[in-house]
Short mmCIF file of C-alpha atoms in Angstrom, two decimals:
data_model
loop_
_atom_site.label_atom_id
_atom_site.label_comp_id
_atom_site.label_asym_id
_atom_site.label_seq_id
_atom_site.Cartn_x
_atom_site.Cartn_y
_atom_site.Cartn_z
CA MET A 13 85.90 -175.06 -104.83
CA ASN A 14 86.88 -173.80 -101.37
CA ASP A 15 88.51 -170.41 -101.26
CA THR A 16 90.69 -170.75 -98.14
CA HIS A 17 92.03 -167.22 -98.50
CA GLY A 18 88.88 -165.48 -99.71
CA SER A 19 87.56 -162.39 -97.98
CA GLY A 20 85.28 -164.43 -95.68
CA SER A 21 87.86 -167.02 -94.74
CA LEU A 22 89.47 -167.25 -91.33
CA ALA A 23 92.95 -166.86 -92.90
CA ALA A 24 91.83 -163.63 -94.60
CA ARG A 25 90.61 -162.32 -91.25
CA GLY A 26 94.05 -162.85 -89.68
CA PHE A 27 93.46 -166.16 -87.90
CA ASN A 28 96.37 -168.62 -87.96
CA LEU A 29 94.75 -172.04 -87.96
CA ASN A 30 98.07 -173.70 -87.06
CA ASP A 31 97.75 -172.20 -83.57
CA TRP A 32 94.43 -173.94 -82.92
CA ASN A 33 94.25 -175.70 -79.55
CA ILE A 34 91.34 -178.11 -79.82
CA GLN A 35 89.36 -178.09 -76.61
CA SER A 36 86.85 -180.79 -75.73
CA ARG A 37 83.34 -180.01 -74.65
CA GLY A 38 83.10 -178.77 -71.10
CA HIS A 39 81.02 -180.39 -68.44
CA GLN A 40 79.77 -177.10 -66.98
CA CYS A 41 78.60 -173.72 -68.21
CA HIS A 42 81.45 -171.35 -69.01
CA LYS A 43 79.56 -168.38 -67.46
CA CYS A 44 77.60 -169.62 -64.42
CA GLU A 45 79.71 -172.78 -63.84
CA GLN A 46 76.62 -174.92 -63.27
CA PRO A 47 77.27 -178.54 -64.32
CA PHE A 48 75.39 -179.62 -67.42
CA GLU A 49 72.74 -182.25 -66.79
CA ASP A 50 72.52 -185.34 -68.93
CA ARG A 51 70.45 -184.88 -72.11
CA THR A 52 70.08 -181.11 -71.76
CA GLY A 53 70.79 -178.59 -74.49
CA TYR A 54 73.87 -176.39 -74.52
CA HIS A 55 75.44 -173.85 -76.90
CA THR A 56 79.06 -173.69 -78.01
CA VAL A 57 80.70 -170.47 -79.21
CA LEU A 58 84.13 -170.36 -80.85
CA ALA A 59 85.85 -167.01 -80.78
CA HIS A 60 89.27 -165.46 -81.22
CA GLU A 61 90.14 -163.44 -78.10
CA HIS A 62 93.46 -162.07 -76.89
CA HIS A 63 95.35 -163.76 -79.78
CA GLU A 64 93.94 -167.17 -78.82
CA TYR A 65 91.06 -169.35 -79.87
CA ALA A 66 88.50 -169.82 -77.11
CA ARG A 67 85.65 -172.28 -76.78
CA MET A 68 82.73 -171.41 -74.52
CA ASP A 69 80.10 -174.01 -73.67
CA LEU A 70 77.00 -172.29 -72.27
CA CYS A 71 73.79 -173.46 -70.64
CA GLU A 72 70.48 -172.44 -72.24
CA ALA A 73 69.86 -169.74 -69.60
CA CYS A 74 73.24 -168.00 -70.03
CA TRP A 75 72.99 -168.25 -73.80
CA ALA A 76 69.52 -166.59 -73.78
CA ARG A 77 70.56 -163.95 -71.25
CA GLU A 78 73.92 -162.86 -72.65
CA HIS A 79 74.71 -164.28 -76.08
CA ASP A 80 71.62 -165.06 -78.13
CA GLU A 81 71.18 -161.74 -79.89
CA GLY A 82 73.95 -160.34 -82.01
CA MET A 83 76.56 -163.02 -81.20
CA ALA A 84 77.58 -163.37 -84.84
CA ASP A 85 78.32 -159.64 -84.98
CA ARG A 86 80.66 -159.60 -81.97
CA LYS A 87 84.39 -159.07 -82.48
CA GLY A 88 86.31 -162.33 -82.76
CA PHE A 89 83.20 -164.49 -83.33
CA ILE A 90 83.98 -167.56 -85.43
CA SER A 91 81.18 -170.07 -85.00
CA HIS A 92 78.23 -171.23 -82.91
CA TRP A 93 76.41 -174.51 -82.60
CA GLN A 94 73.96 -176.30 -80.32
CA GLY A 95 74.20 -179.74 -78.90
CA THR A 96 72.72 -182.10 -76.36
CA TYR A 97 74.99 -182.83 -73.42
CA GLU A 98 75.64 -186.51 -72.78
CA ALA A 99 77.17 -187.21 -69.40
CA PRO A 100 80.31 -189.35 -69.58
CA PRO A 101 79.79 -192.93 -68.45
CA PRO A 102 81.02 -193.69 -64.95
CA VAL A 103 84.52 -195.07 -64.75
CA PRO A 104 84.20 -198.84 -64.36
CA PRO A 105 85.81 -200.22 -61.23
CA ASP A 106 88.71 -202.60 -61.58
CA ALA A 107 87.48 -206.15 -62.03
CA ILE A 108 89.33 -206.93 -58.82
CA GLN A 109 90.42 -204.14 -56.49
CA LYS A 110 94.16 -203.75 -55.96
CA ALA A 111 93.90 -204.02 -52.17
CA THR A 112 91.63 -207.04 -52.52
CA ALA A 113 94.04 -208.74 -54.93
CA GLU A 114 96.99 -208.17 -52.59
CA GLY A 115 95.03 -209.44 -49.60
CA LEU A 116 93.92 -212.51 -51.55
CA LEU A 117 97.53 -213.17 -52.64
CA ARG A 118 98.67 -212.99 -49.01
CA LYS A 119 95.96 -215.45 -47.94
CA LEU A 120 96.75 -217.90 -50.73
CA LEU A 121 100.46 -217.83 -49.97
CA GLU A 122 99.81 -218.30 -46.22
CA THR A 123 97.97 -221.55 -46.92
CA GLY A 124 101.06 -222.97 -48.65
CA GLU A 125 98.77 -225.25 -50.63
CA GLU A 126 99.95 -226.43 -54.06
CA ARG A 127 96.47 -225.98 -55.56
CA TRP A 128 96.72 -222.15 -55.27
CA ARG A 129 100.06 -221.99 -57.12
CA GLU A 130 98.63 -220.81 -60.49
CA ALA A 131 96.19 -218.37 -58.90
CA SER A 132 99.00 -216.86 -56.81
CA TYR A 133 101.12 -216.38 -59.93
CA ILE A 134 98.27 -214.68 -61.80
CA LEU A 135 97.57 -212.33 -58.87
CA ALA A 136 101.28 -211.49 -58.55
CA VAL A 137 101.56 -210.67 -62.27
CA MET A 138 98.41 -208.54 -62.09
CA LEU A 139 99.78 -206.64 -59.11
CA GLU A 140 103.09 -206.20 -60.95
CA ARG A 141 101.28 -204.68 -63.92
CA LYS A 142 99.37 -202.36 -61.56
CA ARG A 143 102.77 -201.40 -60.11
CA ILE A 144 101.88 -202.67 -56.63
CA LEU A 145 104.58 -205.35 -56.65
CA LYS A 146 108.04 -205.36 -58.18
CA VAL A 147 110.07 -208.39 -59.25
CA LYS A 148 113.21 -208.50 -57.10
CA GLU A 149 114.63 -211.78 -58.32
CA GLN A 150 113.99 -214.85 -60.49
CA ILE A 151 115.43 -218.12 -59.30
CA LYS A 152 115.74 -221.10 -61.62
CA GLU A 153 115.13 -224.42 -59.93
CA GLU A 154 114.68 -227.95 -61.28
CA SER A 155 110.94 -227.64 -60.77
CA GLY A 156 110.77 -224.32 -62.66
CA ARG A 157 111.23 -220.64 -61.96
CA VAL A 158 110.52 -218.98 -58.63
CA PHE A 159 109.72 -215.26 -58.59
CA VAL A 160 110.50 -213.06 -55.62
CA TYR A 161 108.26 -210.00 -55.54
CA GLU A 162 108.53 -207.00 -53.23
CA GLN A 163 105.76 -204.72 -52.07
CA PRO A 164 107.79 -201.43 -52.04
CA LYS A 165 105.55 -199.57 -49.56
CA SER A 166 105.75 -202.23 -46.85
CA GLY A 167 108.98 -204.02 -47.88
CA ASP A 168 107.16 -207.37 -47.73
CA LEU A 169 108.54 -210.12 -49.95
CA PHE A 170 106.41 -212.69 -51.76
CA THR A 171 107.86 -215.92 -53.14
CA ILE A 172 105.80 -217.22 -56.06
CA PRO A 173 106.76 -220.75 -57.27
#
């Protein structure tokens, strides 16, 4: 059975767990500010300082130099653990760049060819979702709807049948 208010518990030591601000792992050492390299070890220390919870992620060198000995005895110390840093994956580029999509839409509309009608519509909708184009008007015709899009930065209008 867990004794949440026993003499060794955080609540018994005056810590209000409702005030906890969960912080994600840092990407650099808290002390020397050197970025962590992929697949290298790091140390994390949780402490209660200045009426707040603090997380410190430390490189091996700073841990050995300043924190290794006696850390658990320091005032405010809550916990320590070690981990292996995994660099976040690079942000994947858009499948089609916004500027490229707009340029392609312009080229397709300039041709005026019927065969590019569906592709033009798909590009316009994609650019609308990316907030590059805005629908200004929808016109109902016998052949279907026609959308009028505006590029707010340039004021250019695109008519998509």
